[in-house]
GROMACS .gro file of C-alpha atoms in nm:
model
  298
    1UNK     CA    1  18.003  -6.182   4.260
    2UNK     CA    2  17.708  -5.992   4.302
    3UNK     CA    3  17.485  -5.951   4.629
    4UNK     CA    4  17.374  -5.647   4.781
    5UNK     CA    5  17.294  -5.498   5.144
    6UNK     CA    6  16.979  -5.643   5.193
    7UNK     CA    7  17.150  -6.005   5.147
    8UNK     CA    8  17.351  -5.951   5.394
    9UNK     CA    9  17.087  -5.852   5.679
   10UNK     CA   10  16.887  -6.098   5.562
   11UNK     CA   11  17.190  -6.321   5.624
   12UNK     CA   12  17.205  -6.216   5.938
   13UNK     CA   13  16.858  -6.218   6.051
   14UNK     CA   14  16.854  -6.586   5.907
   15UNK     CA   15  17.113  -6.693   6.130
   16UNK     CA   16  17.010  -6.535   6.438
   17UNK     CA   17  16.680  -6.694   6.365
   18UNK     CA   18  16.811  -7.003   6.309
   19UNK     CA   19  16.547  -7.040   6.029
   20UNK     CA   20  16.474  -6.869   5.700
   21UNK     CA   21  16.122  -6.818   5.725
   22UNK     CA   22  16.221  -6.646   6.106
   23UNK     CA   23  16.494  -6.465   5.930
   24UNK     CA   24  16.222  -6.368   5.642
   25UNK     CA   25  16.008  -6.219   5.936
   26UNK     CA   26  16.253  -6.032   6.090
   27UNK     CA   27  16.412  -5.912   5.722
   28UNK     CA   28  16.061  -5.811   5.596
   29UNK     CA   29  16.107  -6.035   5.337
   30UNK     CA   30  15.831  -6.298   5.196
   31UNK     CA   31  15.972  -6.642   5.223
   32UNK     CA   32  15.992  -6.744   4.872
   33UNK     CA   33  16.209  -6.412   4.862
   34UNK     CA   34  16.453  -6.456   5.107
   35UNK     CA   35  16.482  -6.803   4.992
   36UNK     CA   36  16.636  -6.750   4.644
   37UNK     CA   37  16.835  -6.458   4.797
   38UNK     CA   38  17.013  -6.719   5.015
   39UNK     CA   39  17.032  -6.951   4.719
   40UNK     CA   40  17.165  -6.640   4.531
   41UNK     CA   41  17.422  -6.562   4.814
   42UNK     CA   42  17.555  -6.887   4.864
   43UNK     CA   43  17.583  -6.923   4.454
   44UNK     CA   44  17.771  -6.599   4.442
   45UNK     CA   45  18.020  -6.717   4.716
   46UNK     CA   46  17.994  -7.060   4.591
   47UNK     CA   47  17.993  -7.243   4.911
   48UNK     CA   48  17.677  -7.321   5.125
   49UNK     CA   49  17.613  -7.115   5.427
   50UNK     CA   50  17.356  -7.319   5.614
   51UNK     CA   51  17.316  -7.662   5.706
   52UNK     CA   52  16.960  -7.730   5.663
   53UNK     CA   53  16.780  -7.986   5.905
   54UNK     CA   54  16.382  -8.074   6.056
   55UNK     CA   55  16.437  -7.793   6.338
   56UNK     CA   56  16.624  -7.518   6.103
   57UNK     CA   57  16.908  -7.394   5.976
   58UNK     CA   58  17.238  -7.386   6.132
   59UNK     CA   59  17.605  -7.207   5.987
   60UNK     CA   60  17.812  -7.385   5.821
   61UNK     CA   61  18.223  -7.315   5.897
   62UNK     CA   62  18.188  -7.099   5.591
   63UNK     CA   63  17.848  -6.932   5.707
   64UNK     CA   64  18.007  -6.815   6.046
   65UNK     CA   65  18.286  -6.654   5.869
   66UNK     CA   66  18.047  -6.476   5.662
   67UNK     CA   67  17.814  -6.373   5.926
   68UNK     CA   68  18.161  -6.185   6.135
   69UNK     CA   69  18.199  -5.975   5.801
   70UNK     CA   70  17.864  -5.934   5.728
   71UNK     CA   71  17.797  -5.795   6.091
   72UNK     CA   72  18.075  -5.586   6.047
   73UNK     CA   73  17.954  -5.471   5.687
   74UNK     CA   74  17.648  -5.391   5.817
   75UNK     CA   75  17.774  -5.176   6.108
   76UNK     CA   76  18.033  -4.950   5.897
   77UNK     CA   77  17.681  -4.865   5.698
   78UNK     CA   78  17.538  -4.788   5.982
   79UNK     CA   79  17.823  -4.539   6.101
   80UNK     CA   80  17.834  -4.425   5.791
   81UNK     CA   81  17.465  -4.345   5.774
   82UNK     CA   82  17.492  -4.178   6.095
   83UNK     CA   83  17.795  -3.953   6.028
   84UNK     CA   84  17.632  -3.807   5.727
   85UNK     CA   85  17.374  -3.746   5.909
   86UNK     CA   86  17.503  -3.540   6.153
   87UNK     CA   87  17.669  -3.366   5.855
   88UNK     CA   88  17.303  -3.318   5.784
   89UNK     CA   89  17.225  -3.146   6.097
   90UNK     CA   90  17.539  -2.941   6.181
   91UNK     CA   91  17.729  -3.162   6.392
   92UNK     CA   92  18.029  -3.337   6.218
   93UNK     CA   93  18.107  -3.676   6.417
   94UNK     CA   94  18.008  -3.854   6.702
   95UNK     CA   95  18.237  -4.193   6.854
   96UNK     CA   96  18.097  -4.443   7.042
   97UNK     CA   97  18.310  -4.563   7.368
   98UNK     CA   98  18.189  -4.853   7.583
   99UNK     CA   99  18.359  -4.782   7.907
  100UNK     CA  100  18.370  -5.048   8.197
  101UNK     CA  101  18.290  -4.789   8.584
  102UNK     CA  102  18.632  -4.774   8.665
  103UNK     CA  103  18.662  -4.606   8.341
  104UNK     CA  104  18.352  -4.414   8.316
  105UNK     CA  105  18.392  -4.226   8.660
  106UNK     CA  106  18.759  -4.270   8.748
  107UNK     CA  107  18.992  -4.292   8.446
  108UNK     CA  108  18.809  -4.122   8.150
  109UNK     CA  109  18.640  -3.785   8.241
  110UNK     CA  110  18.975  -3.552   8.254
  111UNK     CA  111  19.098  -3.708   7.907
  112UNK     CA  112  18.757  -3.713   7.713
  113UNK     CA  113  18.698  -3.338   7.863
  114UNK     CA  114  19.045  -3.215   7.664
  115UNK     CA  115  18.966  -3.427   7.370
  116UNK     CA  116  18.658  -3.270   7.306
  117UNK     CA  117  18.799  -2.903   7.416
  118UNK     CA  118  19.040  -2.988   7.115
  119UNK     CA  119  18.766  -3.125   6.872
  120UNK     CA  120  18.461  -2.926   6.902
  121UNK     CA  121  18.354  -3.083   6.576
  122UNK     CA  122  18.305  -3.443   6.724
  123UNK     CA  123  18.118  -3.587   6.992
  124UNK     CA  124  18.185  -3.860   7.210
  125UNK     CA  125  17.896  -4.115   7.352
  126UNK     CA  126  17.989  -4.291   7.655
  127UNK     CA  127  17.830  -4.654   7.730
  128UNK     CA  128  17.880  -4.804   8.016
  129UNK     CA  129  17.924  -5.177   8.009
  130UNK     CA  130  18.099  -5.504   8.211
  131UNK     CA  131  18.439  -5.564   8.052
  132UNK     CA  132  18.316  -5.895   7.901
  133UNK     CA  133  18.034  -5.748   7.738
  134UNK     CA  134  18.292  -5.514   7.583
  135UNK     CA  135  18.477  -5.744   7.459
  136UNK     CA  136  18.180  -5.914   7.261
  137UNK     CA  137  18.076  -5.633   7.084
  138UNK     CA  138  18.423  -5.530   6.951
  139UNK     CA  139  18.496  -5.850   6.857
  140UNK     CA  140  18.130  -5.867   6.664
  141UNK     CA  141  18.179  -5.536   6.515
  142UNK     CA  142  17.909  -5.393   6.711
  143UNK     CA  143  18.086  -5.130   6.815
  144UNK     CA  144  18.424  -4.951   6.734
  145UNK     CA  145  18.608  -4.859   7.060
  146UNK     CA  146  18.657  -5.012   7.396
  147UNK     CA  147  18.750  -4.953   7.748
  148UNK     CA  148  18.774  -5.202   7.931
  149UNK     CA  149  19.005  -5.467   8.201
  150UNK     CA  150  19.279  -5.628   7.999
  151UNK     CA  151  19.178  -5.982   8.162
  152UNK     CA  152  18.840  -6.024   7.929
  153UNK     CA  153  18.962  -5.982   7.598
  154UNK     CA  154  19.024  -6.240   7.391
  155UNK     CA  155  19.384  -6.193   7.152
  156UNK     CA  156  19.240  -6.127   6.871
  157UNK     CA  157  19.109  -5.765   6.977
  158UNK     CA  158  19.376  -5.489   6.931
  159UNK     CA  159  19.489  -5.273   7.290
  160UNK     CA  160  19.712  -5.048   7.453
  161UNK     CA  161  19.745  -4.966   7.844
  162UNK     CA  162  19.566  -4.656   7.996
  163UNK     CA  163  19.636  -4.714   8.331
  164UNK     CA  164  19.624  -4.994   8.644
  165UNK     CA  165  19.327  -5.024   8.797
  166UNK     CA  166  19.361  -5.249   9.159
  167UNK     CA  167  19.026  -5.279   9.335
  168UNK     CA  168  19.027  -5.191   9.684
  169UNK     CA  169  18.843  -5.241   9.981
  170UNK     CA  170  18.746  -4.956  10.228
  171UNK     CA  171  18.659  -5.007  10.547
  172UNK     CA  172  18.613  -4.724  10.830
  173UNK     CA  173  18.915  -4.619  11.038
  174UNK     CA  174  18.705  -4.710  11.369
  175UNK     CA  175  18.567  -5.089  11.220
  176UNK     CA  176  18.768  -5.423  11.311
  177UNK     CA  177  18.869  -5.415  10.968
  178UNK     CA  178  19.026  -5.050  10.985
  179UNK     CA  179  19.349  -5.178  11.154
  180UNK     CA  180  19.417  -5.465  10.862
  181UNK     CA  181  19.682  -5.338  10.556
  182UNK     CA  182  19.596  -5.681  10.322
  183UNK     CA  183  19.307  -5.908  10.359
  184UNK     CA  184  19.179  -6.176  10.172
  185UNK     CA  185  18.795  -6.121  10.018
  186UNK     CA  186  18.634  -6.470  10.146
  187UNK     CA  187  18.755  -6.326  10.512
  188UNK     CA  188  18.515  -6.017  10.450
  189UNK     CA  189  18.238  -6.295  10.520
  190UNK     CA  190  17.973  -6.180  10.753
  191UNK     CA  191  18.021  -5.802  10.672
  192UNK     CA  192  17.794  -5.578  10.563
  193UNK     CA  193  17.850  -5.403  10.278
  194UNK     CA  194  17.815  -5.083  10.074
  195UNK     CA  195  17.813  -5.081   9.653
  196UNK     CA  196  17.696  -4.983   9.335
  197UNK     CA  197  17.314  -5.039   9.250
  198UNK     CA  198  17.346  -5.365   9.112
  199UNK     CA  199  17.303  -5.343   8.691
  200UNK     CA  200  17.655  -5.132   8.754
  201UNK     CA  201  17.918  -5.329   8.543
  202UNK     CA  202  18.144  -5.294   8.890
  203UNK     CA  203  17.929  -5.455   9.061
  204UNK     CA  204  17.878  -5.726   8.811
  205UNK     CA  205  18.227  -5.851   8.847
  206UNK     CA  206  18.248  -5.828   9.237
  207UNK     CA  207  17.921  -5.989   9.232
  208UNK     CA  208  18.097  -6.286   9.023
  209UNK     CA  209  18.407  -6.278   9.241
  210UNK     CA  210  18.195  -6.323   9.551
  211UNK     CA  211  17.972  -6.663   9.391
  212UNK     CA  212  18.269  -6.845   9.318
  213UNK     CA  213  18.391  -6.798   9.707
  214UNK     CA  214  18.020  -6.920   9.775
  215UNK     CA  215  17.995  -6.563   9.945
  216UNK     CA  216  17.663  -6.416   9.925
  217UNK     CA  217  17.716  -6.042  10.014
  218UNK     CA  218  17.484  -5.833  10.203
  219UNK     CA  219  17.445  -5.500  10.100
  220UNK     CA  220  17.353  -5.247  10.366
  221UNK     CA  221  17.348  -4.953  10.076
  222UNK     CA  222  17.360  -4.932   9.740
  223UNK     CA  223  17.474  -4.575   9.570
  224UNK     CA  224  17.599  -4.456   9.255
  225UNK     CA  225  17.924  -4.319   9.301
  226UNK     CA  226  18.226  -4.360   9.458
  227UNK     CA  227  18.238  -4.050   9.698
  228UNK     CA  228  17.883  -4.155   9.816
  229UNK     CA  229  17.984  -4.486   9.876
  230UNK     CA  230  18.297  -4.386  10.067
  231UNK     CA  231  18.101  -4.124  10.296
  232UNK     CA  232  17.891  -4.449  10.405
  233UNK     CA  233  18.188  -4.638  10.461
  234UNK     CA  234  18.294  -4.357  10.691
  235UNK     CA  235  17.981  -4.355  10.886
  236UNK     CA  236  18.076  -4.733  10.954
  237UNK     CA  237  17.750  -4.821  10.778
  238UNK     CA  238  17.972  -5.121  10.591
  239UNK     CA  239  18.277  -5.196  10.407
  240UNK     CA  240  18.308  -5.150  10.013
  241UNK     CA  241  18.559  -5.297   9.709
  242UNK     CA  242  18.623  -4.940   9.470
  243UNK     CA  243  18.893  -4.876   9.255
  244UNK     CA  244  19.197  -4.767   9.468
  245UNK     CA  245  19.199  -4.418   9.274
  246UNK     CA  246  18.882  -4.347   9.381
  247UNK     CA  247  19.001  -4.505   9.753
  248UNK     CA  248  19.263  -4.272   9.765
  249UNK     CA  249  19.089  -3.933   9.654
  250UNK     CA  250  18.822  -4.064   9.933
  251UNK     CA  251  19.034  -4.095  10.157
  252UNK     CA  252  19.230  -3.753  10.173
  253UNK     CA  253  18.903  -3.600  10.312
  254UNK     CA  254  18.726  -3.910  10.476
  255UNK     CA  255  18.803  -4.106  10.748
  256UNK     CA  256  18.872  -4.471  10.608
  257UNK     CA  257  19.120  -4.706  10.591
  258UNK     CA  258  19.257  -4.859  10.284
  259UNK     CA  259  19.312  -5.277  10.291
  260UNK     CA  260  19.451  -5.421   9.979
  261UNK     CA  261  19.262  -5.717   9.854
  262UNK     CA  262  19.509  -6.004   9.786
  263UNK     CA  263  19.268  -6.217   9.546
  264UNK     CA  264  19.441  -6.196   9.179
  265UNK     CA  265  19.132  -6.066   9.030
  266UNK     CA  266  19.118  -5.716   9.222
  267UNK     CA  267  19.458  -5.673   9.005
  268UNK     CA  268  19.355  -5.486   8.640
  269UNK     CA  269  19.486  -5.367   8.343
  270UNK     CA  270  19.259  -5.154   8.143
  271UNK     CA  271  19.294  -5.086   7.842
  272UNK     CA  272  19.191  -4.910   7.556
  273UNK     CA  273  19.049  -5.168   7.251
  274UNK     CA  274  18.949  -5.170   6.913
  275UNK     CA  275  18.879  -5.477   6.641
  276UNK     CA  276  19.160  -5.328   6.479
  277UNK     CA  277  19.287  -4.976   6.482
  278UNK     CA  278  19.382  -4.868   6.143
  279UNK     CA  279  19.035  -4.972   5.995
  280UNK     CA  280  18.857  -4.727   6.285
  281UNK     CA  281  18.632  -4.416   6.124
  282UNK     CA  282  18.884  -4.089   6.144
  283UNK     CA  283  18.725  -3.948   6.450
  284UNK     CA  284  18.779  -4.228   6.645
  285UNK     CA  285  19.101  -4.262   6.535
  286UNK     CA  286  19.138  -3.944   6.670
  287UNK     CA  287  19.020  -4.013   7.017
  288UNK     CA  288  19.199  -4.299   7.027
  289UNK     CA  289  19.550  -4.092   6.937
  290UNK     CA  290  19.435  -3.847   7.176
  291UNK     CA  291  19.426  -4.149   7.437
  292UNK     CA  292  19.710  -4.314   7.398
  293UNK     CA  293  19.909  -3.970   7.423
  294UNK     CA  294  19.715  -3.893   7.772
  295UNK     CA  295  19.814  -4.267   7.954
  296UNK     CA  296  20.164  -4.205   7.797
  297UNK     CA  297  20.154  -3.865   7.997
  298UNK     CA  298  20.010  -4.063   8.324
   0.00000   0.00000   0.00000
């Protein structure tokens, strides 16, 4: 069986093109080229890869097996490139972590700082992202490690608990929704609120929440970080839905009131992920060891 690395982006290319002259383009590749290196490819695994038709190309069951290892292939080379290069340049290791903002400003900092205290040879990149999108690009291969809510990750993606993570909604002490303990979020109708700038993964999923309710939420203030957010809130400029950590740091030294949201999604599990553990590069096997021993320790 023999096929090389440029087969396989080509491969790829070709099927997110939909078209092997568009996959050619995008692969570099004159057409009569790429077209006996698919020939060659599906020859080598002897099964065809593409269905071809008027409009294109489209997978075959076999070709959309291939293309989950070949994007997976293709993204260990590219880790691999990248580690030696930092060989290159002094620095040993660097791990990639998509991070949901729960994560990225509540959950992570105080574990990632001791990590690295510990490691001084690897660096850690921190991406923020919504949970679902998380979820894609471990299960692609696209990247190695995860943090994200339990609730949008499919079973096939490895995970172990970090910590609980119920979403919260603030309201000032002095407002008419200061004196409630639970509410439900289609009753916070008609307020105005305070949240995230909108790209913020956060404020993705409340934003989701809120369109199935038919709620369209008006937004007084948008900030980027909890303690802002929570000093508005204060000030009575609006209510705001933030991870009941935060709520409760907040609230020690701000004068707001605390009403748990009853709606099943404020409820989350987050997690740390992976494709599969055992197969993860060495330093993020290390983070992730390093992790699991910190939310055992929670």
């Amino acid at each position: 069986m023999r096929f090389d690395l440029v087969d396989l982006q080509l491969f790829i290319a070709v099927a997110d093109a939909r078209s092997i002259t568009g996959g050619a383009d995008r692969a570099h590749l004159a057409l009569a080229s790429a077209s006996e290196r698919i020939k060659g490819l599906e020859q080598a695994f002897g099964v065809a890869l593409f269905k071809r038709g008027r409009r294109g190309v489209e997978l075959t069951a076999a070709g959309e097996s291939l293309l989950d290892h070949a994007r997976l292939v293709i993204h260990n080379v590219e880790a691999m490139r990248g580690d030696l290069a930092r060989f290159a340049s002094g620095v040993r290791a660097s791990v990639l972590l998509l991070a949901n903002t729960s994560g990225l400003s509540e959950h992570l900092p105080r574990a990632l700082a001791s990590f690295l205290r510990e490691h001084p040879d690897i660096n850690v990149d921190v991406e923020e992202r919504e949970s679902t999108d998380i979820a894609a690009a471990i299960a692609s291969g696209a990247a190695d490690l995860g943090f994200a809510a339990e609730h949008a990750l499919p079973e096939t993606i490895e995970r172990f608990l970090f910590s609980e993570d119920r979403l919260t909604l603030v309201a000032s002490r002095r407002s008419v929704l200061g004196g409630r303990r639970q509410i439900d979020f289609k009753d916070t109708a008609g307020h105005a609120f305070v949240g995230l700038t909108s790209a913020t993964a956060l404020q993705v999923h409340i934003g989701k929440h809120a369109a199935r309710l038919g709620m369209r939420l008006h937004f007084r203030a948008r900030l980027r970080d909890f303690d802002a957010i929570c000093q508005m809130v204060a000030a009575d400029v609006g209510v705001a839905v933030v991870p009941e950590a935060a709520a409760r740091r907040c609230a020690r030294s701000m004068p707001i009131a605390i009403v748990r949201i009853r709606d099943s999604w404020a409820d989350r599990r987050l997690v740390i992920c992976a494709r599969n553990f055992k197969s993860l590069p060495r330093p993020a096997k290390l983070l992730v060891e390093h992790l699991r021993s910190t939310a055992v320790a929670r």
